[in-house]
Structures are given as C-alpha cells and as structure tokens.
CSV table of C-alpha atoms in Angstrom, one decimal:
chain,number,residue,atom,x,y,z
A,6,MET,CA,-0.7,-15.4,76.9
A,7,SER,CA,-3.6,-17.7,77.1
A,8,SER,CA,-3.9,-17.4,80.9
A,9,PHE,CA,-4.0,-13.8,80.6
A,10,ILE,CA,-6.7,-14.1,77.9
A,11,GLU,CA,-8.5,-15.9,79.8
A,12,ARG,CA,-8.5,-13.2,83.6
A,13,TYR,CA,-8.6,-10.3,80.7
A,14,LYS,CA,-12.1,-12.1,79.3
A,15,ASN,CA,-13.3,-12.8,82.7
A,16,SER,CA,-12.9,-9.4,84.5
A,17,ILE,CA,-16.2,-8.0,85.8
A,18,ALA,CA,-15.1,-4.3,83.9
A,19,VAL,CA,-15.1,-5.9,80.6
A,20,LYS,CA,-17.6,-7.7,80.8
A,21,LYS,CA,-19.8,-5.2,82.2
A,22,ILE,CA,-18.8,-3.0,78.7
A,23,ALA,CA,-19.7,-6.2,76.4
A,24,TRP,CA,-22.5,-6.4,78.6
A,25,PHE,CA,-23.5,-2.7,77.4
A,26,ILE,CA,-22.0,-2.8,73.8
A,27,ASP,CA,-24.1,-6.2,72.7
A,28,SER,CA,-27.7,-4.7,74.5
A,29,PRO,CA,-30.3,-2.8,72.9
A,30,PHE,CA,-29.7,0.2,74.3
A,31,PHE,CA,-26.2,0.3,73.0
A,32,PRO,CA,-27.4,1.4,69.6
A,33,ILE,CA,-30.2,4.0,70.3
A,34,ALA,CA,-27.2,5.8,72.5
A,35,LEU,CA,-25.0,5.9,69.4
A,36,ALA,CA,-27.5,7.6,67.9
A,37,ALA,CA,-29.2,9.6,70.4
A,38,VAL,CA,-25.3,11.0,70.2
A,39,ILE,CA,-24.3,11.5,67.4
A,40,LEU,CA,-27.4,13.5,66.4
A,41,LEU,CA,-26.8,15.5,69.5
A,42,LEU,CA,-22.7,16.1,68.5
A,43,TYR,CA,-23.5,16.5,64.2
A,44,TYR,CA,-26.2,19.4,65.0
A,45,LEU,CA,-23.7,21.1,67.5
A,46,SER,CA,-21.1,20.9,64.5
A,47,LEU,CA,-18.5,18.8,66.8
A,48,ASP,CA,-16.8,16.6,65.0
A,49,MET,CA,-13.9,15.6,66.0
A,50,VAL,CA,-15.5,14.4,69.5
A,51,MET,CA,-17.9,12.5,67.2
A,52,ILE,CA,-15.0,10.7,66.0
A,53,TRP,CA,-13.7,10.2,69.3
A,54,PHE,CA,-16.4,9.0,71.4
A,55,MET,CA,-16.8,6.5,68.1
A,56,ALA,CA,-13.2,5.2,68.1
A,57,VAL,CA,-13.3,4.8,71.5
A,58,CYS,CA,-16.5,2.8,70.7
A,59,ALA,CA,-15.2,0.5,67.9
A,60,ILE,CA,-12.4,-0.2,70.5
A,61,ALA,CA,-14.2,-0.7,73.3
A,62,MET,CA,-16.3,-3.5,71.2
A,63,LEU,CA,-13.0,-4.9,69.5
A,64,ALA,CA,-11.3,-4.9,72.8
A,65,THR,CA,-14.3,-7.1,75.4
A,66,CYS,CA,-16.7,-8.5,72.5
A,67,ARG,CA,-16.0,-11.6,71.7
A,68,ASP,CA,-18.9,-12.1,69.1
A,69,VAL,CA,-18.1,-8.3,67.1
A,70,THR,CA,-21.8,-8.1,65.5
A,71,PRO,CA,-22.1,-4.9,67.6
A,72,ALA,CA,-19.6,-3.3,65.2
A,73,PHE,CA,-21.7,-3.1,62.3
A,74,ALA,CA,-23.2,0.3,64.2
A,75,ILE,CA,-20.0,1.4,64.1
A,76,VAL,CA,-19.8,0.9,60.8
A,77,LEU,CA,-23.1,3.0,60.0
A,78,PHE,CA,-23.1,5.1,62.1
A,79,MET,CA,-19.3,6.1,60.6
A,80,HIS,CA,-21.0,6.9,58.1
A,81,ILE,CA,-22.6,10.0,59.2
A,82,ILE,CA,-19.5,11.7,61.5
A,83,ILE,CA,-18.6,15.3,59.7
A,84,SER,CA,-21.6,17.7,60.1
A,85,VAL,CA,-22.5,20.3,57.6
A,86,LYS,CA,-20.4,23.3,59.7
A,87,ASN,CA,-17.1,21.8,58.7
A,88,SER,CA,-17.5,19.8,56.0
A,89,PRO,CA,-15.0,20.1,53.3
A,90,SER,CA,-17.7,19.2,50.3
A,91,PRO,CA,-18.0,22.5,47.6
A,92,LEU,CA,-21.9,21.8,48.3
A,93,GLY,CA,-20.9,23.3,52.2
A,94,ASP,CA,-18.7,25.8,53.4
A,95,ARG,CA,-15.5,24.1,52.0
A,96,SER,CA,-14.3,24.4,55.3
A,97,ASP,CA,-11.1,24.7,55.8
A,98,TYR,CA,-11.7,21.9,59.6
A,99,PHE,CA,-10.3,18.5,58.8
A,100,VAL,CA,-7.1,21.2,57.0
A,101,ARG,CA,-6.1,22.1,60.4
A,102,PRO,CA,-2.9,20.4,62.1
A,103,GLU,CA,-5.4,20.4,65.6
A,104,ILE,CA,-8.1,18.7,63.5
A,105,TYR,CA,-6.2,16.4,61.1
A,106,ILE,CA,-3.6,14.6,63.7
A,107,GLN,CA,-6.4,14.1,66.1
A,108,VAL,CA,-7.7,12.4,63.4
A,109,ALA,CA,-4.5,10.6,62.6
A,110,VAL,CA,-4.1,9.5,66.3
A,111,ALA,CA,-8.1,8.0,66.4
A,112,ILE,CA,-7.8,6.4,63.7
A,113,SER,CA,-4.5,4.8,64.5
A,114,LEU,CA,-5.6,3.4,68.1
A,115,CYS,CA,-8.7,1.8,65.9
A,116,VAL,CA,-6.2,-0.3,63.8
A,117,ALA,CA,-3.7,-1.2,66.0
A,118,VAL,CA,-6.7,-2.5,67.8
A,119,LEU,CA,-8.1,-3.8,65.1
A,120,ILE,CA,-4.8,-5.2,63.7
A,121,ALA,CA,-4.8,-6.7,67.4
A,122,ARG,CA,-8.1,-8.3,66.8
A,123,LEU,CA,-7.5,-10.0,64.1
A,124,VAL,CA,-4.1,-11.9,65.6
A,125,TYR,CA,-6.4,-13.3,67.5
A,126,THR,CA,-8.8,-14.3,65.7
A,127,VAL,CA,-5.8,-16.0,63.3
A,128,TYR,CA,-4.2,-17.5,66.2
A,129,ARG,CA,-7.6,-19.3,67.6
A,130,LYS,CA,-8.3,-20.5,65.2
A,131,LYS,CA,-11.7,-18.0,64.3
A,132,PHE,CA,-11.2,-17.8,60.4
A,133,ARG,CA,-10.2,-20.2,57.8
A,134,PHE,CA,-9.5,-19.8,54.0
A,135,SER,CA,-12.1,-19.6,52.1
A,136,PRO,CA,-12.7,-19.8,47.9
A,137,LEU,CA,-15.0,-16.3,48.9
A,138,PHE,CA,-11.9,-15.0,50.7
A,139,ALA,CA,-9.2,-16.2,47.8
A,140,GLY,CA,-11.9,-13.8,45.5
A,141,LEU,CA,-12.1,-11.2,47.5
A,142,VAL,CA,-7.5,-10.8,47.8
A,143,ALA,CA,-7.4,-11.6,44.1
A,144,LEU,CA,-10.0,-8.4,43.7
A,145,SER,CA,-7.7,-6.5,46.1
A,146,VAL,CA,-5.0,-6.9,44.0
A,147,SER,CA,-6.7,-5.9,41.3
A,148,VAL,CA,-6.9,-2.6,43.1
A,149,LEU,CA,-3.7,-2.5,44.4
A,150,LEU,CA,-2.2,-2.4,40.5
A,151,ASN,CA,-4.8,0.1,39.5
A,152,GLY,CA,-3.3,2.1,36.5
A,153,ALA,CA,0.6,0.3,36.9
A,154,PHE,CA,2.8,0.9,34.5
A,155,THR,CA,0.6,3.4,33.1
A,156,ALA,CA,2.7,7.1,31.8
A,157,GLU,CA,0.0,9.0,34.4
A,158,TYR,CA,0.6,6.5,37.5
A,159,THR,CA,1.7,8.0,40.9
A,160,ALA,CA,2.3,7.5,44.7
A,161,MET,CA,-1.2,8.1,44.9
A,162,ASN,CA,-2.6,5.0,43.1
A,163,LEU,CA,-0.5,2.9,45.2
A,164,VAL,CA,-1.7,4.6,48.1
A,165,TYR,CA,-5.3,4.3,47.5
A,166,GLY,CA,-5.3,1.1,46.4
A,167,ILE,CA,-3.8,0.2,50.1
A,168,PHE,CA,-6.8,1.6,51.3
A,169,ILE,CA,-8.9,0.0,49.7
A,170,ALA,CA,-7.2,-3.7,49.6
A,171,ALA,CA,-6.9,-3.0,53.8
A,172,ILE,CA,-10.5,-2.2,53.6
A,173,TYR,CA,-12.1,-5.5,52.2
A,174,ILE,CA,-9.6,-7.8,53.5
A,175,CYS,CA,-9.5,-6.4,57.2
A,176,ILE,CA,-13.0,-5.7,57.5
A,177,PHE,CA,-14.0,-8.9,55.7
A,178,MET,CA,-11.8,-11.0,58.5
A,179,LEU,CA,-13.6,-9.0,61.0
A,180,PHE,CA,-17.5,-10.4,61.0
A,181,SER,CA,-16.4,-13.9,59.4
A,182,GLY,CA,-14.2,-14.8,61.7
A,183,ASN,CA,-15.8,-13.7,64.8
A,184,LEU,CA,-19.5,-13.4,64.4
A,185,ASP,CA,-21.4,-16.7,66.2
A,186,VAL,CA,-24.2,-16.9,64.1
A,187,THR,CA,-27.8,-17.5,65.6
A,188,LYS,CA,-31.2,-16.2,64.4
A,189,ARG,CA,-29.8,-13.9,67.1
A,190,THR,CA,-27.3,-12.2,64.8
A,191,PHE,CA,-29.5,-11.3,62.3
A,192,GLU,CA,-32.0,-9.5,64.6
A,193,ARG,CA,-29.1,-7.7,65.9
A,194,ILE,CA,-28.1,-6.1,62.2
A,195,ALA,CA,-31.9,-5.7,61.5
A,196,TYR,CA,-31.8,-3.7,64.1
A,197,TYR,CA,-29.0,-1.4,63.8
A,198,CYS,CA,-29.7,-1.0,60.5
A,199,CYS,CA,-33.7,0.8,61.7
A,200,VAL,CA,-32.4,2.5,63.5
A,201,PHE,CA,-30.0,4.0,62.1
A,202,SER,CA,-32.6,4.8,59.3
A,203,VAL,CA,-34.5,6.9,61.7
A,204,VAL,CA,-30.7,9.4,61.8
A,205,LEU,CA,-31.2,9.5,58.3
A,206,ALA,CA,-35.3,10.1,58.5
A,207,THR,CA,-34.4,12.8,61.7
A,208,GLU,CA,-31.4,14.7,59.1
A,209,LEU,CA,-33.5,14.7,56.4
A,210,ILE,CA,-36.6,15.5,57.8
A,211,VAL,CA,-34.8,18.4,59.7
A,212,ALA,CA,-33.4,19.7,56.7
A,213,TYR,CA,-37.1,20.0,54.4
A,214,ALA,CA,-37.8,22.2,57.8
A,215,THR,CA,-35.0,24.8,57.8
A,216,TYR,CA,-33.0,24.7,54.9
A,217,ASP,CA,-33.1,28.3,53.6
A,218,GLY,CA,-33.9,28.0,49.2
A,219,LEU,CA,-34.9,24.1,49.2
A,220,PHE,CA,-38.4,24.9,47.8
A,221,VAL,CA,-38.2,26.9,45.1
A,222,ASN,CA,-40.6,28.0,42.3
A,223,GLY,CA,-43.4,25.2,43.3
A,224,GLY,CA,-40.6,23.6,43.1
A,225,ILE,CA,-37.5,21.3,45.7
A,226,ASN,CA,-34.0,22.8,44.4
A,227,ARG,CA,-32.3,18.8,45.1
A,228,SER,CA,-28.8,20.3,45.7
A,229,LYS,CA,-29.4,22.2,48.7
A,230,ILE,CA,-30.2,18.6,49.9
A,231,PHE,CA,-26.6,18.1,52.3
A,232,PHE,CA,-25.7,16.6,54.9
A,233,GLY,CA,-21.6,17.4,55.4
A,234,TRP,CA,-21.1,13.9,55.7
A,235,GLY,CA,-23.3,13.4,52.1
A,236,MET,CA,-25.6,14.3,49.5
A,237,TYR,CA,-28.5,13.3,48.5
A,238,ASN,CA,-27.4,10.0,46.4
A,239,THR,CA,-25.5,8.8,49.8
A,240,MET,CA,-29.1,9.4,52.1
A,241,GLY,CA,-30.6,7.4,49.4
A,242,MET,CA,-27.7,4.4,49.2
A,243,LEU,CA,-28.4,4.2,52.9
A,244,PHE,CA,-31.6,4.3,52.6
A,245,CYS,CA,-32.0,1.5,50.6
A,246,VAL,CA,-29.5,-0.5,52.9
A,247,CYS,CA,-31.9,-0.1,55.5
A,248,VAL,CA,-35.1,-1.1,53.9
A,249,PRO,CA,-35.1,-4.3,54.2
A,250,ALA,CA,-34.3,-5.0,58.1
A,251,TRP,CA,-38.1,-3.6,58.5
A,252,PHE,CA,-39.7,-6.0,56.0
A,253,TYR,CA,-37.3,-8.2,58.0
A,254,PHE,CA,-38.9,-8.1,61.4
A,255,ALA,CA,-42.5,-7.5,59.3
A,256,ALA,CA,-42.2,-10.4,58.3
A,257,LYS,CA,-41.7,-13.0,61.4
A,258,LYS,CA,-42.1,-10.5,64.2
A,259,LYS,CA,-46.0,-10.4,66.5
A,260,PHE,CA,-47.4,-7.4,65.1
A,261,GLY,CA,-45.1,-7.3,62.4
A,262,PHE,CA,-47.6,-4.3,59.9
A,263,ILE,CA,-46.1,-2.0,62.6
A,264,TYR,CA,-42.6,-2.9,61.6
A,265,ALA,CA,-44.0,-2.8,57.8
A,266,ILE,CA,-44.8,0.6,58.1
A,267,GLY,CA,-41.3,1.7,58.9
A,268,GLY,CA,-40.2,0.4,56.0
A,269,LEU,CA,-43.5,2.3,54.3
A,270,PHE,CA,-41.9,5.5,56.2
A,271,SER,CA,-37.9,4.6,55.2
A,272,ILE,CA,-39.6,3.8,51.5
A,273,VAL,CA,-40.9,7.2,51.8
A,274,MET,CA,-37.8,9.3,52.7
A,275,THR,CA,-35.8,7.1,50.2
A,276,TYR,CA,-38.2,9.7,47.4
A,277,MET,CA,-37.7,12.3,49.7
A,278,THR,CA,-33.8,12.3,49.0
A,279,LEU,CA,-34.6,12.9,45.4
A,280,SER,CA,-31.7,10.7,44.5
A,281,ARG,CA,-33.0,9.7,41.1
A,282,GLN,CA,-30.3,6.4,41.2
A,283,SER,CA,-31.6,5.7,45.0
A,284,MET,CA,-35.5,6.0,43.8
A,285,VAL,CA,-35.1,3.9,40.9
A,286,ILE,CA,-33.0,1.1,42.5
A,287,MET,CA,-36.1,1.7,45.4
A,288,SER,CA,-38.6,1.5,43.9
A,289,VAL,CA,-37.7,-2.8,42.4
A,290,LEU,CA,-36.9,-2.5,45.8
A,291,ALA,CA,-40.4,-1.9,47.4
A,292,VAL,CA,-41.9,-4.5,45.1
A,293,VAL,CA,-38.3,-6.9,45.7
A,294,CYS,CA,-40.0,-6.8,49.7
A,295,ALA,CA,-42.9,-7.0,49.7
A,296,VAL,CA,-43.5,-9.6,47.9
A,297,TRP,CA,-41.1,-11.0,50.8
A,298,LEU,CA,-42.7,-10.2,52.8
A,299,LEU,CA,-46.6,-12.1,51.9
A,300,ILE,CA,-44.1,-14.9,51.2
A,301,CYS,CA,-42.7,-14.9,54.0
A,302,SER,CA,-45.4,-14.1,56.7
A,303,LYS,CA,-48.5,-16.2,58.1
A,304,GLY,CA,-51.6,-16.3,58.5
A,305,ARG,CA,-53.1,-13.5,60.5
A,306,GLU,CA,-49.6,-11.6,59.6
A,307,ARG,CA,-50.0,-12.5,55.9
A,308,LEU,CA,-53.7,-10.4,56.0
A,309,PHE,CA,-52.8,-7.5,58.4
A,310,ASN,CA,-49.9,-7.1,55.3
A,311,ILE,CA,-51.9,-7.6,52.9
A,312,ILE,CA,-54.8,-4.9,54.1
A,313,LEU,CA,-51.8,-2.7,55.3
A,314,LEU,CA,-50.0,-2.8,51.4
A,315,ALA,CA,-53.8,-2.1,49.7
A,316,VAL,CA,-54.1,0.5,51.7
A,317,VAL,CA,-51.0,2.2,51.4
A,318,ALA,CA,-51.1,2.1,47.6
A,319,LEU,CA,-54.2,3.7,47.6
A,320,VAL,CA,-53.2,6.7,50.2
A,321,MET,CA,-50.8,7.5,47.8
A,322,THR,CA,-52.7,7.2,44.7
A,323,LEU,CA,-54.6,9.8,46.2
A,324,VAL,CA,-52.0,12.0,47.4
A,325,VAL,CA,-50.3,12.0,44.3
A,326,TRP,CA,-53.5,12.6,42.7
A,327,ILE,CA,-54.2,15.2,44.5
A,328,ASN,CA,-50.5,16.8,44.4
A,329,PHE,CA,-49.5,15.9,41.0
A,330,ASP,CA,-48.6,20.2,40.0
A,331,PHE,CA,-46.0,20.4,42.6
A,332,ILE,CA,-44.7,16.9,41.9
A,333,MET,CA,-44.8,16.6,38.4
A,334,ASN,CA,-42.7,20.7,38.7
A,335,VAL,CA,-40.4,18.7,40.9
A,336,LEU,CA,-40.2,15.2,38.5
A,337,GLU,CA,-40.1,17.1,36.1
A,338,PRO,CA,-35.8,18.5,36.0
A,339,LEU,CA,-34.2,15.2,37.4
A,340,ILE,CA,-36.6,13.9,34.6
A,341,GLU,CA,-34.4,15.8,31.9
A,342,ASN,CA,-31.6,15.9,33.8
A,343,ALA,CA,-31.7,12.1,33.3
A,344,GLN,CA,-31.4,12.6,29.9
A,345,ASP,CA,-28.3,12.0,29.9
A,346,GLY,CA,-27.5,10.5,33.3
A,347,GLY,CA,-27.3,13.6,35.3
A,348,HIS,CA,-24.0,13.2,32.5
A,349,ARG,CA,-23.3,10.3,33.3
A,350,MET,CA,-23.4,9.2,29.9
A,351,ASP,CA,-20.2,11.6,29.5
A,352,LEU,CA,-18.5,9.6,32.1
A,353,TRP,CA,-19.3,5.6,30.4
A,354,ASP,CA,-18.5,6.5,27.5
A,355,ARG,CA,-14.8,8.5,28.8
A,356,ALA,CA,-14.9,5.0,30.8
A,357,ILE,CA,-14.8,3.0,27.5
A,358,GLU,CA,-11.9,5.6,26.2
A,359,ASP,CA,-9.6,5.3,29.0
A,360,PHE,CA,-9.8,1.1,29.3
A,361,LEU,CA,-8.8,1.2,25.6
A,362,LYS,CA,-5.8,3.8,26.7
A,363,ALA,CA,-4.3,0.6,28.9
A,364,PRO,CA,-7.3,-2.5,28.4
A,365,ILE,CA,-4.3,-4.5,31.5
A,366,PHE,CA,-4.2,-2.9,34.3
A,367,GLY,CA,-6.5,0.6,33.9
A,368,VAL,CA,-5.4,4.0,34.1
A,369,GLY,CA,-6.1,3.9,37.3
A,370,PHE,CA,-8.0,5.4,40.4
A,371,TYR,CA,-6.6,8.8,39.5
A,372,TYR,CA,-6.3,9.2,36.1
A,373,LEU,CA,-10.3,11.0,35.5
A,374,LYS,CA,-10.0,14.8,36.3
A,375,GLU,CA,-12.0,17.4,33.7
A,376,ILE,CA,-15.4,15.5,34.1
A,377,ASP,CA,-17.1,14.3,37.1
A,378,VAL,CA,-17.3,17.6,39.6
A,379,GLY,CA,-15.6,15.6,42.6
A,380,LEU,CA,-18.3,16.6,45.4
A,381,VAL,CA,-16.0,15.4,48.4
A,382,GLY,CA,-13.5,17.7,48.5
A,383,LEU,CA,-11.0,15.9,50.0
A,384,ASP,CA,-7.7,15.3,46.8
A,385,ILE,CA,-7.1,11.6,48.7
A,386,ILE,CA,-10.5,10.7,47.3
A,387,PRO,CA,-10.1,10.3,43.6
A,388,LYS,CA,-12.8,11.8,41.2
A,389,MET,CA,-14.6,8.1,39.5
A,390,TYR,CA,-17.2,6.9,36.5
A,391,HIS,CA,-19.6,6.2,38.7
A,392,ASP,CA,-20.0,2.9,38.0
A,393,THR,CA,-18.4,0.0,39.5
A,394,VAL,CA,-18.2,-2.2,36.2
A,395,LEU,CA,-17.1,0.6,34.0
A,396,GLN,CA,-14.7,2.1,37.4
A,397,MET,CA,-12.7,-1.4,37.6
A,398,LEU,CA,-13.1,-1.8,33.5
A,399,ALA,CA,-11.3,2.0,33.1
A,400,GLY,CA,-9.0,1.7,36.9
A,401,CYS,CA,-8.3,-1.4,36.9
A,402,GLY,CA,-8.7,-2.7,33.4
A,403,ILE,CA,-9.3,-6.7,32.2
A,404,VAL,CA,-7.5,-7.8,35.4
A,405,GLY,CA,-9.3,-5.5,37.9
A,406,LEU,CA,-13.2,-7.0,35.4
A,407,VAL,CA,-12.4,-10.2,36.3
A,408,ALA,CA,-11.1,-10.6,39.7
A,409,TYR,CA,-14.5,-8.9,40.3
A,410,ALA,CA,-16.2,-10.8,37.9
A,411,VAL,CA,-14.9,-13.7,40.0
A,412,HIS,CA,-15.9,-12.5,43.1
A,413,ARG,CA,-19.8,-12.0,42.1
A,414,VAL,CA,-20.0,-14.9,41.2
A,415,GLN,CA,-18.4,-16.1,44.6
A,416,THR,CA,-20.5,-14.3,47.3
A,417,ILE,CA,-24.1,-15.5,44.9
A,418,TRP,CA,-22.4,-18.7,45.2
A,419,SER,CA,-22.5,-18.4,48.6
A,420,LEU,CA,-25.7,-17.2,48.9
A,421,ILE,CA,-27.0,-19.5,46.8
A,422,LYS,CA,-25.4,-23.0,48.4
A,423,ASN,CA,-27.4,-22.6,51.9
A,424,ILE,CA,-31.1,-20.9,51.5
A,425,ASN,CA,-33.3,-19.3,54.1
A,426,PHE,CA,-35.3,-16.6,55.5
A,427,GLU,CA,-32.4,-14.7,57.0
A,428,ARG,CA,-29.4,-15.2,54.8
A,429,VAL,CA,-31.9,-14.2,51.8
A,430,TYR,CA,-32.4,-10.6,53.9
A,431,ILE,CA,-27.9,-10.2,53.9
A,432,GLY,CA,-28.4,-11.5,50.4
A,433,ILE,CA,-31.1,-8.2,49.6
A,434,THR,CA,-29.2,-5.9,51.4
A,435,ILE,CA,-26.3,-6.5,49.9
A,436,GLY,CA,-28.5,-6.4,46.5
A,437,ALA,CA,-29.0,-3.2,47.6
A,438,PHE,CA,-25.8,-2.2,47.6
A,439,LEU,CA,-25.0,-3.6,44.4
A,440,LEU,CA,-27.6,-2.3,42.4
A,441,VAL,CA,-27.3,1.8,43.8
A,442,SER,CA,-23.4,1.3,42.5
A,443,ILE,CA,-24.6,0.4,38.5
A,444,PHE,CA,-24.9,4.0,39.6
A,445,ASP,CA,-22.2,5.3,41.5
A,446,ASN,CA,-18.8,3.7,42.9
A,447,HIS,CA,-20.0,3.5,46.4
A,448,MET,CA,-17.8,0.3,46.3
A,449,PHE,CA,-14.6,2.0,46.5
A,450,TYR,CA,-15.2,5.8,48.7
A,451,LEU,CA,-14.3,4.1,52.4
A,452,PHE,CA,-17.0,4.2,54.3
A,453,PRO,CA,-19.3,2.4,51.9
A,454,THR,CA,-16.4,0.7,51.4
A,455,ILE,CA,-16.9,-0.7,55.3
A,456,LEU,CA,-20.5,-1.3,54.8
A,457,TYR,CA,-19.6,-3.6,51.6
A,458,ALA,CA,-17.1,-6.1,53.4
A,459,ALA,CA,-19.0,-5.9,56.6
A,460,LEU,CA,-21.5,-7.3,54.5
A,461,ILE,CA,-19.9,-9.8,52.8
A,462,GLY,CA,-18.2,-11.3,55.8
A,463,VAL,CA,-21.5,-11.6,57.6
A,464,LEU,CA,-22.4,-13.4,54.4
A,465,LYS,CA,-20.0,-15.9,54.2
A,466,ALA,CA,-19.7,-16.1,58.2
A,467,SER,CA,-23.2,-16.9,57.9
A,468,GLU,CA,-23.3,-19.8,55.3
A,469,SER,CA,-23.5,-23.0,58.1
A,470,TYR,CA,-25.9,-20.9,59.7
A,471,LYS,CA,-29.2,-23.2,59.8
A,472,SER,CA,-32.6,-21.8,60.5
A,473,GLU,CA,-35.7,-22.9,62.4
A,474,ALA,CA,-37.2,-24.3,59.9
A,475,GLN,CA,-33.9,-25.8,58.7
A,476,THR,CA,-33.1,-27.7,62.0
A,477,ALA,CA,-36.9,-28.7,62.2
A,478,LYS,CA,-37.0,-30.0,59.0
A,479,ALA,CA,-33.9,-32.6,59.4
A,480,ALA,CA,-35.4,-33.1,62.9
A,481,LYS,CA,-38.3,-34.4,61.5
A,482,PRO,CA,-37.9,-38.3,61.4
A,483,VAL,CA,-38.2,-40.1,58.0
A,484,ILE,CA,-41.8,-42.2,58.0
A,485,THR,CA,-41.1,-45.3,55.9
A,486,GLU,CA,-43.7,-48.1,54.5
A,487,ARG,CA,-42.9,-51.5,55.4
A,488,ASN,CA,-44.1,-54.4,53.3
C-alpha cells in the first residue's frame, strides 16, 4: 500500500496537475471559467468543472490549501436562468431527472474522494484529536439532535442534521490535517479571496448595468439584485469575508497601498449590494481593517496608507455631498424597513416562543414555516430565524446553545494562544462571517457552512505557526549582565 502511494505521488502526471493547482494561475483560470459558464447558464457544466477540480486537488495535492479556492467559488455556481429561487423564474432545472442525477453523481464522486483523503489523513497520522475538534463534534451532535422527541420531528430533521454535521467534521478534518502551514499558506488564502471578490464585483457591476427595473423613482429596487446563486445578503456576506484579504496584503507587501485600494473598492461594492446587515458589519470591519493596516504597515508604506485613507475619506465626503438626494432616496426604504429588522424581530420573537415549546433539543430546523419566506427555492433548505444564536436556541434547544457557546470559546482560545499577523487575518475573516451571521443563518446554509468549517480548520492547523517576527524574536540572543 505504501509503495503504491509513493509511486502515485511521484508520477509525472500527478506532479504536473498538482503544480498547476498550486500555481497563481489556477484561481484566475477558475474565475474565468466560472464567470463564462455563469453568463452562458451552463450550470451542469459548471458543476462538473468544479467537481473535476475538487477531485484532482484532493487526489494530487499534498497540501490542500488550493481547496479554499473551490470552497469560495462553489458559492456562485447557479445562474439566474436556472435558479429555483422565487426571486428568479423558479426554474425547474435542478429537479429535472437528467440534471439532479448528474448532480448526485458529481457530489458522490467528490465525497468518495474526500473520504478516501480523510482515511489517508488519519492513516498517516496527520490529523490529531484536539479540544477544538471535540467541541465541533459536540456542536455537530447537537445539530443532529435538532427537534428530537417533538411531535413535529420528521426524517428531514435527521437528514439535514447529517448534512451539516458531516460538513463541519469532514471539512475541518481536511483543512486541519492537510495543510503545510507557512507564510505562503495565508498568502494563498488571501489571494483566492481577492480573486473571488473581483468576480463578485464583476457580477454586481454587470447587474447594475444590465438589470431592468433596478433604478426606480430616483432610487434603487434592491429586490432586483439577485444572482441565481443568492441575493444581495449572500453577496454582502461574501464581500465581508473577502475584504480582510486585501488589507492583509496592504499591510505587508511593497506598494501595499495598491492592495488597500482594492480593499476600499470591495468595501464600496459591499455598500452597493444594499444588504443592510452587510453594510452595518462592513462599517465596523472597515474601521478594524484600517486600524490593523496602520498598525502593521511600516515606514513609507504606512505614510502612503495614511495619505490614501485620508484622500478616500475626503472623496467619499464629496461624493455623498454631491449625490445626497439620490443616496437618501436609496437609503430611506432601507431605514424604514429596518425598524422591524426586515421582519427579523418577528422571527427572533418567534425563536424564543419556539424554544419554550421544546427547551432541551429544540423544535428542529423544519418547524418554522409561515414567517420566513424561504428564498432558496429548494425544500431541503429549511426556513430559519435569521440569527445563529437564536437558531441554535430554537432549533436545537439548550443542548445546541451550550454546544455552540463551548465551540465559540474554543475558537477564541485557539486564536489568542498564538497571536501573530497571519493568524489575526484568519481571525478577522472568521469574525466578519460570524458578525454577519448575527442577522442571518449562514452557518447552516451548506456552502457557507463549508466556508466556515474550512476557516476553523485553517485556524486549528496554524496553532503552532510562528510568524517571521516571532521567529526573529525567539532567535535573538539574550544578553545578561555579568556581576
């Protein structure tokens, strides 16, 4: 067995595939193909393309850092034409036998290769049991038990719980056990996020330029901001996750102010999604990233960044002043609708009521039916309470809330027990995801669940990573004074 594995890893074909996947060209090629297939509405081709990339990556790459690019781009593989969402045309594309059979086959092949990779990871002792993993397992078990022993419990509660739990555990194991963590690991993850945010910006700009009925009565009808794979809230969340990557490069790279411009552009794009929750969180995130940038950049680069931020602040003030009436026309409906949280207050009140009906294991993921409108368009995705903590409380009861609290404490401890520049970047990214999830349930929407599990896996894998500053400090000789 070991001999076969060695011959396989050292074959020329495997090395060439691994080289391309590991190169800077792979995410650019991935972005170009995904964009092309998205606008051609060739969703099944897109799914097979992603599946082939994922299988090739899992089968050939010793270090699976490039899999993070797949984790990002899988969010945007459904076109507007073929989307089942009521925000689109309620297409029956994904319920056609010739399509869903292919989707099932593609997913099954990916899962089979993933399981084989995880078995290999455990066999090679690359994955080690840890308190963070134990907490994640406890969280997964609480999700599996959602709605247990209630009259409304159905098989779908178990099925969906298995999906979420399997994603948490398998993706965490993949990333925490198969990363050779160096400075380049963080640079590649940030690079993938930057490329992905450019793709998001492209789709948003095209939407503004081509969508009918978007500009009405001197304002913007944000209900038209829909992309097949998600709405404005989804895009806003993804921008929030990607923005810290630009400032990561801005703080450390030569001519870093160029990356800062990219970050500022992505911030503007986030506001253009008109997602209230993303706009609020991005306002906080922008301040955090700006402070982080000024603290971590040095010398001339810090001066350039200070000048850039001052110029941007001045320009934005002028833009708001010149376009004040239009901006207020855009914001007034959002502000008026925000008084009840966009019906979130009703959902949050309902979450408390439902928790009291089944306080131990909760009412389950499929109990809520008549309030949340269910914009995904697939019945397998349950309607939710639009807050991660309240979702755990109502859906999984005290058991779920305690498991989530323990997991949250463990992730914070994982970060603070080895703080350095690179791991702070991962921490800010996770924080952005969790803050946006205060107003939504991204942790339970399959693709974002994969993204979260991958980030937690990176956090765990990097616990023993030492930055250049830490290494230099450890190597500095200690001078003692002789008596």
